[in-house]
């Protein structure tokens, strides 16, 4: 198989657990609208963009809103979410993430972020990981959501590498599918029953080092 020249990382659920803050903010919004919202529904929003997440919550609650109401509600949720991420500290980086990023860079492997979030840069600054990435592709510059491969293809392009030389790290089914349709190999972060389409599934980045990656995927 092809050499590993670049690694592309999803943010939420791979580098940092911001899902708990998304959950709190979406629950507050849903409950204010009279809609019940549990962790089970929150699972389905992982990797899904802000407005698409809101549209799903409204659909589950049987509510319809026009475009300007949708924008206002999405902005309100984001205000609450940003209040929480502003309090994040570097110790919220998920186990093994910093170590793997350091090892990849020390071995000349290029690194990009590939996230649906429009808050990714703020989060990376908060956890002191901004400088670990050679390129950042996120919800502020992509137009098509995962499972469309745009976010990862753009990352490969910015790093100047072919998709077949890139490895994607993803915790969401839609993200695994995006990597596959972009022609990349993918490591699923989470449960193998859910992420069975990935080439290799591990519980977290602390289970990975470059040698293991090369053994599993090269
Ligand atoms: P924002 P990822 C995704 O991040 C989250 O998993 C998803 O729950 C969220 O709705 C989306 O970012 C948009 O986030 O509201 O900050 O733009 O997993 O693609 O890194
Ligand atoms: Mg994710």
mmCIF file of C-alpha atoms and ligand atoms in Angstrom:
data_model
loop_
_atom_site.group_PDB
_atom_site.id
_atom_site.type_symbol
_atom_site.label_atom_id
_atom_site.label_comp_id
_atom_site.label_asym_id
_atom_site.label_seq_id
_atom_site.Cartn_x
_atom_site.Cartn_y
_atom_site.Cartn_z
ATOM 1 C CA UNK A 1 0.000 0.000 0.000
ATOM 2 C CA UNK A 2 0.988 3.676 -0.331
ATOM 3 C CA UNK A 3 3.353 5.482 1.955
ATOM 4 C CA UNK A 4 1.969 7.654 4.786
ATOM 5 C CA UNK A 5 2.895 11.271 4.043
ATOM 6 C CA UNK A 6 0.082 13.245 5.693
ATOM 7 C CA UNK A 7 -2.432 12.845 8.509
ATOM 8 C CA UNK A 8 -5.780 14.661 8.691
ATOM 9 C CA UNK A 9 -7.537 14.925 12.034
ATOM 10 C CA UNK A 10 -11.156 15.569 12.870
ATOM 11 C CA UNK A 11 -11.457 17.825 15.959
ATOM 12 C CA UNK A 12 -14.480 17.030 18.106
ATOM 13 C CA UNK A 13 -14.200 13.462 19.403
ATOM 14 C CA UNK A 14 -10.641 12.927 18.157
ATOM 15 C CA UNK A 15 -8.466 15.765 19.516
ATOM 16 C CA UNK A 16 -10.849 17.128 22.147
ATOM 17 C CA UNK A 17 -14.242 16.216 23.619
ATOM 18 C CA UNK A 18 -16.312 19.256 22.723
ATOM 19 C CA UNK A 19 -19.398 17.035 22.191
ATOM 20 C CA UNK A 20 -20.295 17.540 25.873
ATOM 21 C CA UNK A 21 -20.475 21.320 25.352
ATOM 22 C CA UNK A 22 -22.432 20.965 22.095
ATOM 23 C CA UNK A 23 -24.839 18.715 24.040
ATOM 24 C CA UNK A 24 -25.385 21.226 26.850
ATOM 25 C CA UNK A 25 -25.999 24.094 24.420
ATOM 26 C CA UNK A 26 -28.313 22.099 22.111
ATOM 27 C CA UNK A 27 -30.242 20.729 25.119
ATOM 28 C CA UNK A 28 -30.785 24.230 26.477
ATOM 29 C CA UNK A 29 -32.041 25.435 23.093
ATOM 30 C CA UNK A 30 -34.224 22.367 22.464
ATOM 31 C CA UNK A 31 -35.768 22.539 25.946
ATOM 32 C CA UNK A 32 -36.505 26.271 25.541
ATOM 33 C CA UNK A 33 -38.373 25.321 22.349
ATOM 34 C CA UNK A 34 -40.280 22.598 24.259
ATOM 35 C CA UNK A 35 -38.330 19.759 22.599
ATOM 36 C CA UNK A 36 -36.902 16.848 24.564
ATOM 37 C CA UNK A 37 -33.194 16.234 23.809
ATOM 38 C CA UNK A 38 -31.074 13.380 25.123
ATOM 39 C CA UNK A 39 -27.506 12.059 24.684
ATOM 40 C CA UNK A 40 -28.925 9.571 22.155
ATOM 41 C CA UNK A 41 -30.046 12.363 19.837
ATOM 42 C CA UNK A 42 -26.784 14.224 20.454
ATOM 43 C CA UNK A 43 -24.857 11.216 19.087
ATOM 44 C CA UNK A 44 -26.546 11.756 15.731
ATOM 45 C CA UNK A 45 -25.249 15.339 15.586
ATOM 46 C CA UNK A 46 -21.563 14.401 15.757
ATOM 47 C CA UNK A 47 -19.742 15.681 12.676
ATOM 48 C CA UNK A 48 -22.933 17.395 11.455
ATOM 49 C CA UNK A 49 -22.799 21.160 10.789
ATOM 50 C CA UNK A 50 -24.454 23.690 13.099
ATOM 51 C CA UNK A 51 -27.450 24.541 10.899
ATOM 52 C CA UNK A 52 -28.003 20.927 9.840
ATOM 53 C CA UNK A 53 -27.932 19.920 13.538
ATOM 54 C CA UNK A 54 -30.591 22.536 14.311
ATOM 55 C CA UNK A 55 -32.741 21.371 11.387
ATOM 56 C CA UNK A 56 -32.609 17.804 12.746
ATOM 57 C CA UNK A 57 -33.587 18.914 16.278
ATOM 58 C CA UNK A 58 -36.542 20.921 14.906
ATOM 59 C CA UNK A 59 -37.618 17.937 12.789
ATOM 60 C CA UNK A 60 -37.476 15.604 15.816
ATOM 61 C CA UNK A 61 -39.590 18.136 17.752
ATOM 62 C CA UNK A 62 -42.059 18.589 14.869
ATOM 63 C CA UNK A 63 -41.313 22.336 14.584
ATOM 64 C CA UNK A 64 -40.813 24.437 11.461
ATOM 65 C CA UNK A 65 -38.877 27.728 11.334
ATOM 66 C CA UNK A 66 -38.126 30.147 8.532
ATOM 67 C CA UNK A 67 -34.568 30.968 7.450
ATOM 68 C CA UNK A 68 -34.134 34.023 9.653
ATOM 69 C CA UNK A 69 -35.489 32.181 12.737
ATOM 70 C CA UNK A 70 -33.119 29.300 11.951
ATOM 71 C CA UNK A 71 -30.135 31.648 11.802
ATOM 72 C CA UNK A 72 -31.136 33.356 15.075
ATOM 73 C CA UNK A 73 -31.540 30.041 16.894
ATOM 74 C CA UNK A 74 -28.217 28.709 15.547
ATOM 75 C CA UNK A 75 -26.493 31.924 16.667
ATOM 76 C CA UNK A 76 -28.065 31.699 20.143
ATOM 77 C CA UNK A 77 -26.857 28.098 20.560
ATOM 78 C CA UNK A 78 -23.414 29.120 19.383
ATOM 79 C CA UNK A 79 -23.246 31.973 21.932
ATOM 80 C CA UNK A 80 -23.828 29.484 24.750
ATOM 81 C CA UNK A 81 -21.361 27.011 23.203
ATOM 82 C CA UNK A 82 -18.651 29.674 22.808
ATOM 83 C CA UNK A 83 -19.117 30.700 26.472
ATOM 84 C CA UNK A 84 -18.199 27.123 27.416
ATOM 85 C CA UNK A 85 -15.282 26.653 25.016
ATOM 86 C CA UNK A 86 -13.795 29.947 26.175
ATOM 87 C CA UNK A 87 -13.259 28.287 29.558
ATOM 88 C CA UNK A 88 -11.467 25.240 28.079
ATOM 89 C CA UNK A 89 -7.930 24.437 29.202
ATOM 90 C CA UNK A 90 -5.062 22.488 27.606
ATOM 91 C CA UNK A 91 -5.749 19.539 29.942
ATOM 92 C CA UNK A 92 -8.917 18.839 27.938
ATOM 93 C CA UNK A 93 -6.867 17.481 25.006
ATOM 94 C CA UNK A 94 -7.831 13.805 24.623
ATOM 95 C CA UNK A 95 -5.198 11.236 25.738
ATOM 96 C CA UNK A 96 -2.450 10.590 23.196
ATOM 97 C CA UNK A 97 -3.338 13.445 20.823
ATOM 98 C CA UNK A 98 -0.434 15.750 21.615
ATOM 99 C CA UNK A 99 2.055 12.855 21.689
ATOM 100 C CA UNK A 100 0.956 11.539 18.272
ATOM 101 C CA UNK A 101 0.979 15.033 16.693
ATOM 102 C CA UNK A 102 4.526 15.562 18.027
ATOM 103 C CA UNK A 103 5.721 12.183 16.754
ATOM 104 C CA UNK A 104 4.239 12.755 13.277
ATOM 105 C CA UNK A 105 5.864 16.169 12.961
ATOM 106 C CA UNK A 106 9.230 14.864 14.192
ATOM 107 C CA UNK A 107 9.056 12.273 11.396
ATOM 108 C CA UNK A 108 8.261 14.779 8.634
ATOM 109 C CA UNK A 109 4.595 13.790 8.239
ATOM 110 C CA UNK A 110 2.337 16.730 7.394
ATOM 111 C CA UNK A 111 -0.690 17.426 9.557
ATOM 112 C CA UNK A 112 -4.068 19.053 8.817
ATOM 113 C CA UNK A 113 -7.291 19.585 10.705
ATOM 114 C CA UNK A 114 -10.500 18.522 8.921
ATOM 115 C CA UNK A 115 -13.451 19.637 11.026
ATOM 116 C CA UNK A 116 -17.061 20.684 10.440
ATOM 117 C CA UNK A 117 -16.756 23.296 13.204
ATOM 118 C CA UNK A 118 -16.673 27.029 12.636
ATOM 119 C CA UNK A 119 -15.056 27.378 16.075
ATOM 120 C CA UNK A 120 -12.057 25.133 15.410
ATOM 121 C CA UNK A 121 -9.352 27.822 15.483
ATOM 122 C CA UNK A 122 -10.640 29.240 18.789
ATOM 123 C CA UNK A 123 -10.625 25.735 20.292
ATOM 124 C CA UNK A 124 -7.089 24.966 19.049
ATOM 125 C CA UNK A 125 -5.814 28.223 20.567
ATOM 126 C CA UNK A 126 -7.541 27.438 23.888
ATOM 127 C CA UNK A 127 -5.895 24.015 24.140
ATOM 128 C CA UNK A 128 -2.524 25.274 22.846
ATOM 129 C CA UNK A 129 -2.495 23.030 19.770
ATOM 130 C CA UNK A 130 -2.849 25.590 16.974
ATOM 131 C CA UNK A 131 0.832 25.361 16.002
ATOM 132 C CA UNK A 132 0.710 21.570 15.731
ATOM 133 C CA UNK A 133 -1.177 21.837 12.396
ATOM 134 C CA UNK A 134 0.306 22.711 8.996
ATOM 135 C CA UNK A 135 -3.174 23.444 7.581
ATOM 136 C CA UNK A 136 -6.629 24.000 9.007
ATOM 137 C CA UNK A 137 -9.742 23.132 7.033
ATOM 138 C CA UNK A 138 -13.008 23.689 8.878
ATOM 139 C CA UNK A 139 -16.633 24.793 8.635
ATOM 140 C CA UNK A 140 -15.574 28.344 7.787
ATOM 141 C CA UNK A 141 -14.125 27.285 4.428
ATOM 142 C CA UNK A 142 -15.951 24.167 3.268
ATOM 143 C CA UNK A 143 -19.335 24.308 1.571
ATOM 144 C CA UNK A 144 -20.293 20.618 1.666
ATOM 145 C CA UNK A 145 -20.699 18.685 4.918
ATOM 146 C CA UNK A 146 -19.288 15.223 5.627
ATOM 147 C CA UNK A 147 -19.926 12.561 4.181
ATOM 148 C CA UNK A 148 -18.872 14.732 1.236
ATOM 149 C CA UNK A 149 -15.058 14.418 1.039
ATOM 150 C CA UNK A 150 -14.501 18.171 0.434
ATOM 151 C CA UNK A 151 -13.028 18.875 3.897
ATOM 152 C CA UNK A 152 -10.378 16.145 3.566
ATOM 153 C CA UNK A 153 -9.618 16.702 -0.139
ATOM 154 C CA UNK A 154 -9.029 20.367 0.625
ATOM 155 C CA UNK A 155 -6.722 19.366 3.494
ATOM 156 C CA UNK A 156 -4.690 17.068 1.212
ATOM 157 C CA UNK A 157 -4.497 19.814 -1.406
ATOM 158 C CA UNK A 158 -3.274 22.412 1.123
ATOM 159 C CA UNK A 159 -0.640 19.944 2.351
ATOM 160 C CA UNK A 160 0.360 19.179 -1.253
ATOM 161 C CA UNK A 161 -0.208 15.419 -0.875
ATOM 162 C CA UNK A 162 -2.213 12.902 -2.893
ATOM 163 C CA UNK A 163 -5.248 11.356 -1.124
ATOM 164 C CA UNK A 164 -3.690 7.873 -1.279
ATOM 165 C CA UNK A 165 -0.807 9.121 0.872
ATOM 166 C CA UNK A 166 -3.140 10.568 3.540
ATOM 167 C CA UNK A 167 -4.592 8.996 6.669
ATOM 168 C CA UNK A 168 -7.766 10.425 8.245
ATOM 169 C CA UNK A 169 -8.655 10.109 11.949
ATOM 170 C CA UNK A 170 -12.409 10.307 12.541
ATOM 171 C CA UNK A 171 -14.976 9.520 15.252
ATOM 172 C CA UNK A 172 -18.146 10.063 13.183
ATOM 173 C CA UNK A 173 -19.643 7.635 10.642
ATOM 174 C CA UNK A 174 -20.147 10.519 8.181
ATOM 175 C CA UNK A 175 -16.469 11.451 8.573
ATOM 176 C CA UNK A 176 -15.283 7.880 7.935
ATOM 177 C CA UNK A 177 -17.432 7.822 4.787
ATOM 178 C CA UNK A 178 -16.017 11.204 3.693
ATOM 179 C CA UNK A 179 -12.453 9.898 3.995
ATOM 180 C CA UNK A 180 -13.260 6.728 2.046
ATOM 181 C CA UNK A 181 -14.974 8.588 -0.771
ATOM 182 C CA UNK A 182 -11.980 10.947 -0.884
ATOM 183 C CA UNK A 183 -9.737 7.919 -1.553
ATOM 184 C CA UNK A 184 -7.965 8.032 1.827
ATOM 185 C CA UNK A 185 -7.265 5.409 4.459
ATOM 186 C CA UNK A 186 -9.113 6.026 7.708
ATOM 187 C CA UNK A 187 -8.622 5.239 11.368
ATOM 188 C CA UNK A 188 -11.926 5.198 13.275
ATOM 189 C CA UNK A 189 -11.786 6.556 16.819
ATOM 190 C CA UNK A 190 -14.482 4.813 18.874
ATOM 191 C CA UNK A 191 -16.429 1.551 18.557
ATOM 192 C CA UNK A 192 -15.794 -0.941 15.751
ATOM 193 C CA UNK A 193 -19.524 -1.858 15.559
ATOM 194 C CA UNK A 194 -20.265 1.765 14.602
ATOM 195 C CA UNK A 195 -17.146 2.613 12.585
ATOM 196 C CA UNK A 196 -16.850 -0.758 10.793
ATOM 197 C CA UNK A 197 -16.143 0.915 7.434
ATOM 198 C CA UNK A 198 -12.820 2.290 8.739
ATOM 199 C CA UNK A 199 -9.554 0.479 7.880
ATOM 200 C CA UNK A 200 -8.630 0.255 11.556
ATOM 201 C CA UNK A 201 -10.608 1.196 14.675
ATOM 202 C CA UNK A 202 -9.062 2.160 18.027
ATOM 203 C CA UNK A 203 -10.557 3.564 21.228
ATOM 204 C CA UNK A 204 -8.403 6.712 21.161
ATOM 205 C CA UNK A 205 -5.211 8.288 19.838
ATOM 206 C CA UNK A 206 -3.362 6.938 22.897
ATOM 207 C CA UNK A 207 -3.537 3.510 21.197
ATOM 208 C CA UNK A 208 -1.565 4.752 18.168
ATOM 209 C CA UNK A 209 2.019 5.554 17.286
ATOM 210 C CA UNK A 210 3.675 5.923 13.886
ATOM 211 C CA UNK A 211 5.053 2.384 13.859
ATOM 212 C CA UNK A 212 1.631 0.867 14.588
ATOM 213 C CA UNK A 213 0.066 3.085 11.912
ATOM 214 C CA UNK A 214 2.593 1.928 9.334
ATOM 215 C CA UNK A 215 2.113 -1.720 10.327
ATOM 216 C CA UNK A 216 -1.678 -1.495 10.119
ATOM 217 C CA UNK A 217 -2.082 0.734 7.072
ATOM 218 C CA UNK A 218 1.016 0.647 4.853
HETATM 219 P P1 LIG B 1 -19.764 24.553 15.217
HETATM 220 P P2 LIG B 1 -16.018 17.909 14.088
HETATM 221 C C1 LIG B 1 -18.382 19.070 14.565
HETATM 222 O O1 LIG B 1 -16.999 18.983 14.806
HETATM 223 C C2 LIG B 1 -19.157 18.533 15.751
HETATM 224 O O2 LIG B 1 -18.942 17.133 15.868
HETATM 225 C C3 LIG B 1 -20.639 18.774 15.542
HETATM 226 O O3 LIG B 1 -21.364 18.304 16.666
HETATM 227 C C4 LIG B 1 -20.871 20.278 15.353
HETATM 228 O O4 LIG B 1 -22.254 20.550 15.119
HETATM 229 C C5 LIG B 1 -20.031 20.764 14.171
HETATM 230 O O5 LIG B 1 -18.666 20.481 14.409
HETATM 231 C C6 LIG B 1 -20.190 22.256 13.932
HETATM 232 O O6 LIG B 1 -19.636 22.945 15.019
HETATM 233 O O7 LIG B 1 -21.151 24.837 15.705
HETATM 234 O O8 LIG B 1 -18.683 24.854 16.215
HETATM 235 O O9 LIG B 1 -19.508 25.194 13.868
HETATM 236 O O10 LIG B 1 -16.341 16.580 14.704
HETATM 237 O O11 LIG B 1 -16.270 17.944 12.590
HETATM 238 O O12 LIG B 1 -14.664 18.427 14.471
HETATM 239 MG MG1 LIG B 2 -15.818 14.453 15.243
#
